[in-house]
Coordinates of C-alpha atoms and ligand atoms in Angstrom, one line a residue:
X104 CA 0.0 0.0 -0.1
X105 CA 1.1 3.5 -0.8
X106 CA 0.6 5.9 2.1
X107 CA -0.3 8.7 -0.4
X108 CA -3.2 6.5 -1.8
X109 CA -4.4 5.1 1.6
X110 CA -7.4 5.9 3.7
X111 CA -5.5 6.8 6.9
X112 CA -6.3 9.8 8.9
X113 CA -4.2 10.1 12.0
X114 CA -5.1 12.7 14.8
X115 CA -2.6 14.9 16.7
X116 CA -5.0 15.5 19.5
X117 CA -6.5 12.6 21.8
X118 CA -10.2 12.6 21.5
X119 CA -11.7 13.7 24.9
X120 CA -13.9 10.7 25.4
X121 CA -11.0 8.2 25.4
X122 CA -9.8 7.1 28.7
X123 CA -7.5 4.0 28.2
X124 CA -4.5 3.7 25.8
X125 CA -6.0 1.4 23.3
X126 CA -9.1 3.5 22.9
X127 CA -7.0 6.8 22.4
X128 CA -4.5 5.1 20.0
X129 CA -7.3 3.3 17.8
X130 CA -8.8 6.6 17.4
X131 CA -5.6 8.6 16.9
X132 CA -4.0 6.1 14.5
X133 CA -7.2 6.3 12.5
X134 CA -8.1 2.6 12.9
X135 CA -11.7 2.9 14.1
X136 CA -14.4 5.6 14.0
X137 CA -17.2 6.1 16.3
X138 CA -20.8 6.0 15.1
X139 CA -22.6 6.1 18.3
X140 CA -21.9 4.9 21.9
X141 CA -20.2 1.5 21.7
X142 CA -20.7 1.1 18.0
X143 CA -17.5 1.6 15.6
X144 CA -16.5 1.4 11.9
X145 CA -13.3 -0.4 11.2
X146 CA -11.3 1.5 8.9
X147 CA -8.5 0.0 6.7
X148 CA -5.8 -0.2 9.2
X149 CA -8.0 -1.4 11.9
X150 CA -9.8 -3.9 9.7
X151 CA -6.4 -5.4 8.7
X152 CA -5.4 -6.0 12.3
X153 CA -8.9 -7.5 13.1
X154 CA -8.7 -9.8 10.2
X155 CA -5.3 -11.0 11.3
X156 CA -6.6 -11.7 14.6
X157 CA -9.7 -13.6 13.1
X158 CA -7.5 -15.7 10.8
X159 CA -5.2 -16.7 13.8
X160 CA -8.3 -17.8 15.6
X161 CA -9.8 -19.4 12.7
X162 CA -6.5 -21.3 11.9
X163 CA -6.3 -22.7 15.3
X164 CA -10.0 -23.6 15.7
X165 CA -9.9 -25.5 12.2
X166 CA -6.7 -27.3 13.6
X167 CA -8.3 -28.2 16.7
X168 CA -11.1 -30.0 14.7
X169 CA -13.9 -27.4 15.1
X170 CA -16.0 -26.6 11.9
X171 CA -17.1 -23.0 10.8
X172 CA -20.4 -22.2 10.2
X173 CA -22.4 -18.9 10.2
X174 CA -25.7 -18.2 12.0
X175 CA -28.2 -15.6 11.9
X176 CA -27.8 -12.2 13.8
X177 CA -31.7 -11.9 13.7
X178 CA -33.2 -14.4 16.1
X179 CA -36.9 -15.0 16.8
X180 CA -38.0 -14.4 20.6
X181 CA -39.6 -18.0 20.6
X182 CA -36.3 -19.7 20.7
X183 CA -35.1 -17.5 23.8
X184 CA -38.3 -18.1 25.5
X185 CA -37.8 -21.9 25.1
X186 CA -34.4 -21.6 26.7
X187 CA -35.8 -19.3 29.5
X188 CA -33.3 -16.6 28.8
X189 CA -35.8 -14.1 27.1
X190 CA -36.6 -12.8 30.7
X191 CA -33.2 -13.5 32.2
X192 CA -31.1 -11.6 29.8
X193 CA -33.5 -8.8 30.0
X194 CA -32.2 -5.3 28.9
X195 CA -28.9 -6.6 27.8
X196 CA -30.6 -7.9 24.6
X197 CA -31.3 -5.6 21.7
X198 CA -35.0 -6.4 20.8
X199 CA -37.0 -5.4 17.9
X200 CA -40.3 -6.4 16.1
X201 CA -41.0 -7.3 12.5
X202 CA -43.9 -5.8 10.6
X203 CA -46.1 -8.4 11.8
X204 CA -45.2 -7.2 15.4
X205 CA -43.3 -10.5 16.1
X206 CA -40.5 -10.2 18.7
X207 CA -37.0 -10.7 17.7
X208 CA -33.4 -10.1 19.2
X209 CA -30.1 -9.2 17.8
X210 CA -28.1 -12.2 18.8
X211 CA -26.0 -11.3 22.2
X212 CA -24.7 -15.0 22.0
X213 CA -25.8 -18.2 20.1
X214 CA -26.5 -21.2 22.4
X215 CA -30.1 -21.1 21.4
X216 CA -29.7 -21.0 17.6
X217 CA -26.8 -23.5 17.6
X218 CA -29.0 -26.0 19.7
X219 CA -31.8 -25.4 17.1
X220 CA -29.5 -26.0 14.3
X221 CA -28.4 -29.5 15.5
X222 CA -31.3 -30.6 17.5
X223 CA -33.2 -32.0 14.5
X224 CA -30.2 -33.3 12.7
X225 CA -28.0 -35.0 15.2
X226 CA -30.0 -38.2 16.3
X227 CA -27.4 -40.6 17.1
X228 CA -24.3 -40.9 19.6
X229 CA -22.4 -41.8 16.4
X230 CA -22.8 -38.2 15.2
X231 CA -21.1 -37.0 18.2
X232 CA -18.9 -35.1 19.4
X233 CA -19.2 -32.1 17.2
X234 CA -17.7 -28.6 17.6
X235 CA -19.3 -25.8 15.5
X236 CA -17.9 -22.2 15.4
X237 CA -18.4 -19.0 13.8
X238 CA -16.7 -15.5 14.0
X239 CA -19.6 -12.9 14.0
X240 CA -21.0 -9.7 15.1
X241 CA -22.8 -9.7 18.5
X242 CA -25.2 -7.2 20.0
X243 CA -25.4 -6.4 23.7
X244 CA -27.0 -3.4 25.1
X245 CA -24.3 -3.0 27.8
X246 CA -25.1 -0.4 30.6
X247 CA -21.9 1.3 30.2
X248 CA -20.3 0.8 26.8
X249 CA -16.9 2.2 27.2
X250 CA -13.1 2.0 26.5
X251 CA -13.7 1.9 22.7
X252 CA -13.4 -1.8 21.4
X253 CA -13.3 -3.2 25.0
X254 CA -16.8 -3.0 25.8
X255 CA -18.9 -2.3 22.8
X256 CA -22.6 -2.6 22.0
X257 CA -21.7 -4.2 18.7
X258 CA -18.6 -6.3 18.8
X259 CA -17.0 -9.4 17.0
X260 CA -16.8 -12.6 18.8
X261 CA -15.7 -16.1 17.9
X262 CA -18.2 -18.5 19.6
X263 CA -17.9 -22.1 19.5
X264 CA -20.2 -24.8 20.7
X265 CA -19.6 -28.5 21.3
X266 CA -22.1 -31.3 21.6
X267 CA -21.2 -34.6 23.4
X268 CA -22.7 -38.0 24.5
X269 CA -20.5 -38.3 27.5
X270 CA -19.0 -36.3 30.3
X271 CA -15.5 -37.6 29.3
X272 CA -16.0 -36.4 25.8
X273 CA -17.0 -33.0 27.0
X274 CA -13.9 -32.7 29.6
X275 CA -11.7 -33.8 26.5
X276 CA -13.0 -31.0 24.4
X277 CA -12.7 -28.5 27.1
X278 CA -9.0 -29.3 27.5
X279 CA -8.7 -29.2 23.7
X280 CA -10.2 -25.8 23.7
X281 CA -8.1 -24.7 26.5
X282 CA -4.9 -25.7 24.6
X283 CA -6.3 -24.0 21.5
X284 CA -6.9 -20.8 23.3
X285 CA -3.3 -20.8 24.5
X286 CA -2.0 -21.4 21.1
X287 CA -4.3 -18.4 19.9
X288 CA -3.3 -15.9 22.4
X289 CA 0.5 -16.8 22.2
X290 CA 0.2 -16.5 18.3
X291 CA -1.2 -13.1 18.7
X292 CA 1.9 -12.3 20.7
X293 CA 0.3 -11.6 24.0
X294 CA 1.0 -12.1 27.6
X295 CA -2.0 -13.9 29.0
X296 CA -3.2 -16.0 31.9
X297 CA -6.0 -18.6 31.8
X298 CA -7.8 -18.4 35.1
X299 CA -10.6 -20.2 36.9
X300 CA -13.9 -18.4 36.3
X301 CA -17.3 -18.2 37.8
X302 CA -19.4 -21.0 36.2
X303 CA -22.6 -19.9 37.9
X304 CA -24.9 -22.6 39.1
X305 CA -22.9 -25.3 37.3
X306 CA -20.0 -25.0 39.7
X307 CA -16.8 -27.0 39.9
X308 CA -14.1 -26.5 37.3
X309 CA -16.5 -25.7 34.7
X310 CA -15.1 -22.5 33.3
X311 CA -11.9 -20.7 32.5
X312 CA -11.3 -17.3 31.3
X313 CA -8.2 -16.0 29.3
X314 CA -7.0 -12.6 30.6
X315 CA -4.5 -10.5 28.7
X316 CA -2.6 -8.8 31.3
X317 CA -2.7 -5.1 31.6
X318 CA -2.8 -2.6 34.3
X319 CA -6.0 -1.1 32.8
X320 CA -7.7 -4.3 32.8
X321 CA -11.3 -4.3 34.3
X322 CA -10.8 -7.8 36.1
X323 CA -8.7 -8.6 39.1
X324 CA -7.0 -11.9 38.9
X325 CA -5.6 -13.8 41.9
X326 CA -2.6 -16.0 41.5
X327 CA -0.5 -18.2 43.6
X328 CA 3.3 -17.3 43.8
X329 CA 4.3 -21.0 44.2
X330 CA 1.6 -23.1 42.3
X331 CA -0.3 -23.0 39.2
X332 CA -3.4 -21.6 40.9
X333 CA -5.0 -18.5 39.2
X334 CA -8.6 -17.4 39.5
X335 CA -10.8 -14.4 38.6
X336 CA -11.3 -12.7 42.0
X337 CA -15.0 -13.5 41.5
X338 CA -14.3 -17.1 42.4
X339 CA -10.9 -17.3 43.8
X340 CA -10.4 -19.3 47.1
X341 CA -8.0 -19.1 50.0
X342 CA -7.2 -20.8 53.2
X343 CA -8.1 -18.8 56.2
X344 CA -6.1 -18.9 59.6
X345 CA -8.6 -18.9 62.6
X346 CA -8.0 -17.7 66.0
X347 CA -7.5 -20.6 68.4
X348 CA -10.8 -22.2 69.8
X349 CA -11.8 -21.2 73.2
X350 CA -14.3 -22.6 75.6
X351 CA -17.6 -21.2 75.0
X352 CA -18.4 -18.3 77.3
X353 CA -21.8 -16.6 78.2
X354 CA -23.1 -14.1 75.8
X355 CA -23.0 -10.5 77.1
X356 CA -24.6 -7.4 75.8
X357 CA -22.1 -4.4 75.9
X358 CA -22.4 -0.8 75.2
X359 CA -20.5 0.5 72.2
X360 CA -21.2 4.0 71.7
X361 CA -20.9 5.3 68.3
X362 CA -18.8 2.3 67.6
X363 CA -20.1 0.4 64.5
X364 CA -17.3 -0.1 62.1
X365 CA -15.4 -3.2 62.6
X366 CA -12.0 -1.5 63.1
X367 CA -13.6 0.6 65.8
X368 CA -15.1 -2.5 67.5
X369 CA -11.8 -4.2 67.6
X370 CA -10.3 -1.2 69.1
X371 CA -13.0 -0.3 71.6
X372 CA -13.7 -3.9 72.9
X373 CA -10.0 -4.9 72.4
X374 CA -10.9 -8.2 70.6
X375 CA -8.9 -9.6 67.6
X376 CA -10.7 -8.9 64.4
X377 CA -10.5 -12.7 63.8
X378 CA -13.1 -13.0 66.7
X379 CA -15.6 -10.6 65.0
X380 CA -18.5 -11.3 62.8
X381 CA -20.2 -8.6 60.7
X382 CA -23.8 -8.9 59.2
X383 CA -24.6 -7.4 55.7
X384 CA -28.2 -7.4 54.5
X385 CA -28.7 -8.4 50.9
X386 CA -31.8 -8.8 48.6
X387 CA -32.3 -11.2 45.8
X388 CA -33.3 -8.7 43.0
X389 CA -35.4 -11.5 41.3
X390 CA -37.4 -13.0 44.2
X391 CA -37.0 -10.2 46.8
X392 CA -35.8 -12.6 49.5
X393 CA -33.8 -10.8 52.0
X394 CA -30.5 -12.4 53.4
X395 CA -28.6 -11.7 56.5
X396 CA -25.1 -12.4 55.3
X397 CA -22.5 -13.2 58.1
X398 CA -18.9 -12.7 57.5
X399 CA -15.6 -12.6 59.6
X400 CA -14.8 -8.8 60.3
X401 CA -11.8 -8.7 58.3
X402 CA -13.2 -10.1 55.0
X403 CA -15.6 -8.8 52.5
X404 CA -18.6 -10.4 50.8
X405 CA -17.9 -11.8 47.3
X406 CA -21.2 -10.9 45.5
X407 CA -20.7 -13.5 42.9
X408 CA -20.1 -16.2 45.3
X409 CA -23.2 -15.1 47.3
X410 CA -25.3 -15.2 44.2
X411 CA -24.2 -18.6 43.6
X412 CA -24.8 -19.7 47.1
X413 CA -28.3 -18.5 47.2
X414 CA -29.2 -19.3 43.4
X415 CA -30.0 -15.6 42.5
X416 CA -29.4 -13.8 39.3
X417 CA -28.5 -10.6 41.0
X418 CA -28.2 -9.5 44.5
X419 CA -27.8 -5.9 46.0
X420 CA -27.3 -4.5 49.5
X421 CA -30.4 -3.2 51.2
X422 CA -30.7 0.7 51.3
X423 CA -31.1 2.5 54.6
X424 CA -34.8 3.0 54.1
X425 CA -35.0 -0.9 53.4
X426 CA -33.2 -1.6 56.7
X427 CA -35.3 0.8 58.5
X428 CA -38.5 -0.7 57.2
X429 CA -37.4 -4.0 58.5
X430 CA -36.6 -2.6 62.0
X431 CA -33.0 -3.3 61.6
X432 CA -30.5 -0.9 63.2
X433 CA -27.7 0.1 60.7
X434 CA -24.2 -0.6 62.0
X435 CA -25.3 -2.8 65.0
X436 CA -27.0 -5.7 63.0
X437 CA -26.3 -9.1 64.2
X438 CA -27.6 -12.8 64.1
X439 CA -28.4 -13.2 67.8
X440 CA -31.1 -11.7 70.0
X441 CA -33.4 -10.8 67.0
X442 CA -36.5 -12.2 65.4
X443 CA -35.5 -12.5 61.8
X444 CA -39.2 -13.5 60.4
X445 CA -38.8 -14.2 56.7
X446 CA -35.1 -13.2 56.6
X447 CA -32.8 -16.0 55.7
X448 CA -29.1 -16.3 57.2
X449 CA -26.2 -17.1 55.1
X450 CA -22.9 -17.7 56.8
X451 CA -19.5 -17.7 55.3
X452 CA -18.0 -21.0 56.3
X453 CA -15.3 -19.4 58.5
X454 CA -17.9 -18.1 60.8
X455 CA -18.5 -21.6 62.0
X456 CA -14.9 -21.8 63.2
X457 CA -14.9 -18.8 65.4
X458 CA -15.6 -19.3 69.0
X459 CA -16.8 -16.3 71.4
X460 CA -17.2 -13.6 68.6
X461 CA -18.7 -10.2 68.6
X462 CA -21.8 -9.5 66.7
X463 CA -24.2 -6.5 66.5
X464 CA -26.4 -5.9 69.4
X465 CA -29.5 -5.2 67.2
X466 CA -30.0 -2.0 69.4
X467 CA -28.1 1.3 68.7
X468 CA -24.8 1.5 70.3
X469 CA -24.6 -2.1 71.4
X470 CA -22.8 -5.3 70.6
X471 CA -22.9 -8.8 71.8
X472 CA -19.7 -10.4 72.9
X473 CA -19.1 -14.4 73.2
X474 CA -21.6 -15.1 70.6
X475 CA -21.2 -18.7 69.0
X476 CA -22.5 -20.4 65.8
X477 CA -24.5 -23.4 66.7
X478 CA -25.2 -22.6 70.2
X479 CA -26.7 -19.1 69.7
X480 CA -27.8 -18.9 66.1
X481 CA -27.7 -21.0 63.0
X482 CA -27.6 -20.3 59.4
X483 CA -29.9 -21.4 56.5
X484 CA -27.0 -21.7 54.1
X485 CA -23.3 -22.1 54.8
X486 CA -20.9 -21.6 52.0
X487 CA -17.6 -19.8 51.0
X488 CA -18.7 -16.4 50.2
X489 CA -15.7 -14.4 51.0
X490 CA -13.6 -12.2 48.8
X491 CA -9.9 -13.5 48.7
X492 CA -7.6 -10.8 50.0
X493 CA -4.1 -10.3 48.6
X494 CA -1.7 -11.9 50.8
X495 CA -4.0 -14.8 52.0
X496 CA -2.6 -18.2 51.6
X497 CA -3.5 -20.5 48.6
X498 CA -4.8 -23.7 49.5
X499 CA -1.5 -25.2 48.8
X500 CA 0.1 -22.9 51.0
X501 CA 1.8 -20.2 48.7
X502 CA 0.9 -16.4 49.0
X503 CA -1.8 -15.1 46.8
X504 CA -1.0 -12.2 44.6
X505 CA -3.3 -10.1 42.4
X506 CA -3.0 -8.7 38.9
X507 CA -5.3 -6.9 36.4
X508 CA -6.5 -8.6 33.3
X509 CA -8.7 -8.1 30.4
X510 CA -11.0 -11.0 29.8
X511 CA -10.5 -11.8 26.1
X512 CA -11.9 -15.4 26.0
X513 CA -13.9 -17.8 28.2
X514 CA -14.6 -21.4 27.9
X515 CA -17.4 -23.4 29.6
X516 CA -18.8 -26.6 30.4
X517 CA -22.7 -26.2 29.9
X518 CA -23.8 -29.6 30.6
X519 CA -27.3 -30.4 29.6
X520 CA -28.7 -26.8 30.6
X521 CA -29.7 -25.9 27.0
X522 CA -30.3 -29.3 25.7
X523 CA -32.9 -30.1 28.5
X524 CA -34.5 -26.7 27.9
X525 CA -34.7 -27.3 24.1
X526 CA -34.9 -30.9 24.1
X527 CA -31.9 -31.5 22.0
X528 CA -31.5 -35.3 22.4
X529 CA -29.8 -38.4 20.8
X530 CA -30.1 -42.1 21.0
X531 CA -27.4 -43.9 22.9
X532 CA -25.7 -47.1 22.2
X533 CA -28.7 -49.0 23.8
X534 CA -31.3 -47.0 21.8
X535 CA -32.1 -44.9 24.8
X536 CA -33.0 -41.1 24.4
X537 CA -30.4 -38.8 26.4
X538 CA -29.9 -35.3 26.4
X539 CA -26.7 -34.0 24.7
X540 CA -24.1 -32.5 26.9
X541 CA -22.8 -28.9 25.6
X542 CA -19.6 -26.7 25.9
X543 CA -19.3 -23.2 24.8
X544 CA -16.2 -21.2 24.0
X545 CA -15.8 -17.5 23.2
X546 CA -13.3 -15.1 22.3
X547 CA -13.8 -11.4 22.0
X548 CA -12.0 -10.8 18.7
X549 CA -12.3 -7.1 18.6
X550 CA -11.6 -7.0 22.5
X551 CA -8.4 -8.9 21.9
X552 CA -7.3 -6.4 19.3
X553 CA -7.8 -3.7 21.7
X554 CA -6.1 -5.7 24.4
X555 CA -3.1 -6.1 22.4
X556 CA -2.6 -2.4 22.2
X557 CA -3.2 -2.2 25.8
X558 CA -0.4 -4.3 26.5
X559 CA 1.9 -3.0 23.7
X560 CA 2.2 0.8 23.6
X561 CA 4.3 3.8 24.6
X562 CA 4.0 7.6 24.6
X563 CA 4.4 7.6 20.7
X564 CA 1.8 5.1 20.0
X565 CA 1.0 1.6 19.2
X566 CA 3.8 -1.3 19.1
X567 CA 2.0 -4.1 17.3
X568 CA 3.3 -7.7 17.7
X569 CA 4.1 -8.7 14.2
X570 CA 1.5 -11.5 14.0
X571 CA -1.3 -9.0 14.2
X572 CA 0.1 -5.8 12.8
X573 CA -1.9 -4.2 9.9
X574 CA 1.4 -3.6 8.1
X575 CA 4.7 -5.1 9.3
X576 CA 7.2 -2.7 7.6
X577 CA 6.8 1.1 6.6
X578 CA 9.4 1.9 4.1
X579 CA 10.2 5.6 4.2
X580 CA 12.4 7.5 1.8
X581 CA 13.7 10.5 3.8
X582 CA 13.6 12.8 1.0
X583 CA 11.0 12.3 -1.5
X584 CA 12.7 14.7 -4.0
X585 CA 15.9 12.6 -4.0
X586 CA 15.5 10.1 -7.0
X587 CA 18.1 7.8 -5.8
X588 CA 16.2 7.3 -2.3
X589 CA 12.8 7.1 -3.9
X590 CA 13.8 4.4 -6.5
X591 CA 15.6 2.4 -3.7
X592 CA 12.5 2.7 -1.5
X593 CA 10.3 1.6 -4.3
X594 CA 12.6 -1.4 -5.0
X595 CA 12.7 -2.5 -1.4
X596 CA 8.8 -2.0 -1.2
X597 CA 8.3 -4.3 -4.2
X598 CA 10.7 -6.9 -2.9
X599 CA 9.0 -7.2 0.4
X600 CA 5.6 -7.2 -1.4
X601 CA 6.7 -10.2 -3.7
X602 CA 7.6 -12.0 -0.4
X603 CA 4.1 -11.6 1.0
X604 CA 5.2 -9.2 3.7
X605 CA 2.5 -6.5 4.5
X606 CA 4.4 -3.3 3.6
X607 CA 3.5 0.4 3.3
X608 CA 5.5 2.8 1.3
X609 CA 5.3 6.4 2.8
X610 CA 5.6 8.1 -0.4
X611 CA 4.0 11.3 0.9
X612 CA 5.8 14.6 0.3
X613 CA 6.3 15.3 4.0
X614 CA 9.2 15.9 6.2
X615 CA 10.9 12.6 7.6
X616 CA 10.1 13.6 11.2
X617 CA 6.3 13.9 10.3
X618 CA 6.5 10.4 8.8
X619 CA 8.3 8.8 11.6
X620 CA 5.6 10.2 14.3
X621 CA 2.9 8.6 12.1
X622 CA 4.7 5.3 11.7
X623 CA 5.2 5.1 15.5
X624 CA 1.6 6.1 16.2
X625 CA 0.3 3.4 13.7
X626 CA 2.7 1.0 15.3
X627 CA 4.5 -0.6 12.3
X628 CA 6.9 -3.2 14.0
X629 CA 9.8 -2.0 11.7
X630 CA 10.6 0.9 9.6
X631 CA 13.0 0.9 6.8
X632 CA 14.5 4.4 6.4
X633 CA 16.0 5.0 3.0
X634 CA 18.2 8.2 3.7
X635 CA 21.6 9.8 3.1
X636 CA 23.4 6.5 2.5
X637 CA 21.0 5.3 -0.1
X638 CA 23.7 5.8 -2.8
X639 CA 25.9 3.3 -1.1
X640 CA 23.2 0.9 -0.9
X641 CA 22.7 1.2 2.8
X642 CA 19.4 1.6 4.8
X643 CA 18.3 1.8 8.4
X644 CA 15.9 -0.8 9.9
X645 CA 14.3 0.6 13.0
X646 CA 12.8 -1.8 15.5
X647 CA 9.6 -0.2 17.1
X648 CA 9.6 -2.2 20.2
X649 CA 13.3 -1.8 21.3
X650 CA 14.0 1.6 19.4
X651 CA 17.2 -0.1 18.0
X652 CA 18.3 1.1 14.6
X653 CA 20.4 -1.4 12.3
X654 CA 22.3 -0.4 9.3
X655 CA 21.6 -2.9 6.6
X656 CA 22.8 -3.3 3.0
X657 CA 19.9 -3.0 0.6
X658 CA 20.4 -6.4 -0.7
X659 CA 20.0 -8.0 2.8
X660 CA 16.8 -5.9 3.9
X661 CA 14.2 -8.6 2.9
X662 CA 16.3 -11.2 4.9
X663 CA 16.8 -9.1 7.8
X664 CA 13.2 -8.3 8.0
X665 CA 12.2 -12.0 7.7
X666 CA 14.6 -12.6 10.6
X667 CA 13.2 -9.9 12.6
X668 CA 9.8 -11.0 12.0
X669 CA 10.5 -14.2 13.9
X670 CA 11.6 -12.3 17.0
X671 CA 8.8 -9.7 17.5
Ligands
ATP776 P1 -17.8 -9.2 30.4 O1 -17.9 -9.9 31.7 O2 -16.7 -8.4 30.0 O3 -19.1 -8.5 30.1 P2 -18.9 -11.6 29.5 O4 -18.3 -12.8 30.4 O5 -20.2 -11.3 29.4 O6 -17.9 -10.3 29.3 P3 -18.8 -13.8 27.4 O7 -20.3 -13.8 27.2 O8 -17.9 -14.7 28.1 O9 -18.6 -12.2 27.9 O10 -18.3 -13.5 25.8 C1 -17.1 -13.9 25.3 C2 -16.1 -13.0 25.1 O11 -16.5 -12.0 24.2 C3 -15.6 -12.2 26.4 O12 -14.5 -13.0 26.8 C4 -15.0 -11.0 25.7 O13 -13.8 -11.0 25.2 C5 -16.1 -10.7 24.7 N1 -17.0 -9.7 24.9 C6 -18.1 -9.7 25.9 N2 -18.7 -8.6 26.0 C7 -18.1 -7.7 25.1 C8 -18.4 -6.3 24.7 N3 -19.3 -5.6 25.3 N4 -17.5 -5.8 23.9 C9 -16.4 -6.4 23.5 N5 -16.3 -7.7 23.7 C10 -17.0 -8.4 24.5
MG777 MG1 -17.2 -14.2 30.2

């Protein structure tokens, strides 16, 4: 491509709405253009990078034995009603009606459609297992579309769905996809980490997320310094050390004037924080059931774990007004000495290990001391609902650390959730009807492209990994009026093109400094500068990532570039 003919419009100023590097740089380098909130056009440079990510994904999915299909964006409501998700997904779905007033949705994901595709055609265990995938536009009416391609309302996803006759077969494909995802993200040149993820009500080791590591990442991931354990903070677990067990003492109500925060309780009553229990009041937003959630004073409630423990779709803390309505005294709520009525109690499992703990007195400015689970109160549900703290011990003993990540992919064992709801069955070896088992596997293709920039940039612009760079080389004649320089630049440009290297020739009549700035912003991994020594047949090869400059003889440029392409 010749720069002079290309449709590339770089910007000097950073558009105000952009907060993170990838968003700023995608706009500044003229790779994307916003149409409306969370909706973008991919301009030539952006589209080229996107296609490279797509092609890596496609190559590795094909290699893994999956088969590409292409499903409709427009999906009838009936399918979603059948699976039960028409209501559950609620406002996240972009819904519309046709002229006959029939309801439709623009697909936010394709479990329903793919299950419908296979349910009438796959009849026997002999046709299984099967893994079908597509690379396609998804629509999600996100509450806060932001950060450019990171969280769009229209974005591109690779979604794959597998169907199985046995658990072992599903497990095998899950492992196959995990290995495939590792190859995909490595091929994209990214530093990433697979972590255990929330698998909702399914539980177990049913889901993994793939996080591209970057400080601006929206997710917190927890990892062990001495073993392989890594998990999204939403599901991470740790080992808790308890205070030594004591003989049970008699409960006493004590005055704690203006002392409601745990730190203050600890200080005022001179008790170790390991012997305190706090009560948080939550509501299941679906059923309206209220829960008193008990947790050791030095831990926080992990709402994802709580949701799973009470089987809720969403939970929220009660407001002061709601607390008052229930006759609860904010700051002094506890499980002892209270008539709970319809309120259910959820206790974090560590609470059961604490002897003689403090708890709210259920009257203003009071606490109980020496309260004991079992003797003084009981919970309806006991589960691990705590948020892991950095510095906690891993189950295997190492210290837990945290890092920020961008969730670029997720793999999931769905089991028979959709096949049951949508009656996708097959006949097993004994001629018996069975529900298929399913897995699903997503990669945010556009998000991965943004994450690559988030991980690879500096104050001058993008530093594309070679494998997904829109163009790998920018050939720049320093002085466009110098015939020798121009003809050598043209020659190198043609040679690289002949070798199938994606190359740009910056043939614009601009100062070299101006062209270098654009080149750095756009993020070509390598620049070939044809300057003063052109007449001796010497050119400069500049490496974007390291800032190094190599003097190379013109006859060796192609070989040098090919060698460098293997390294970056
Ligand atoms: P998130 O938690 O970030 O909202 P998700 O878990 O809902 O994402 P999945 O349903 O797992 O997303 O979708 C698979 C992949 O699609 C994600 O791992 C992510 O890379 C990508 N993705 C999801 N939502 C968006 C979005 N709004 N914009 C861009 N990519 C997205
Ligand atoms: Mg996800």
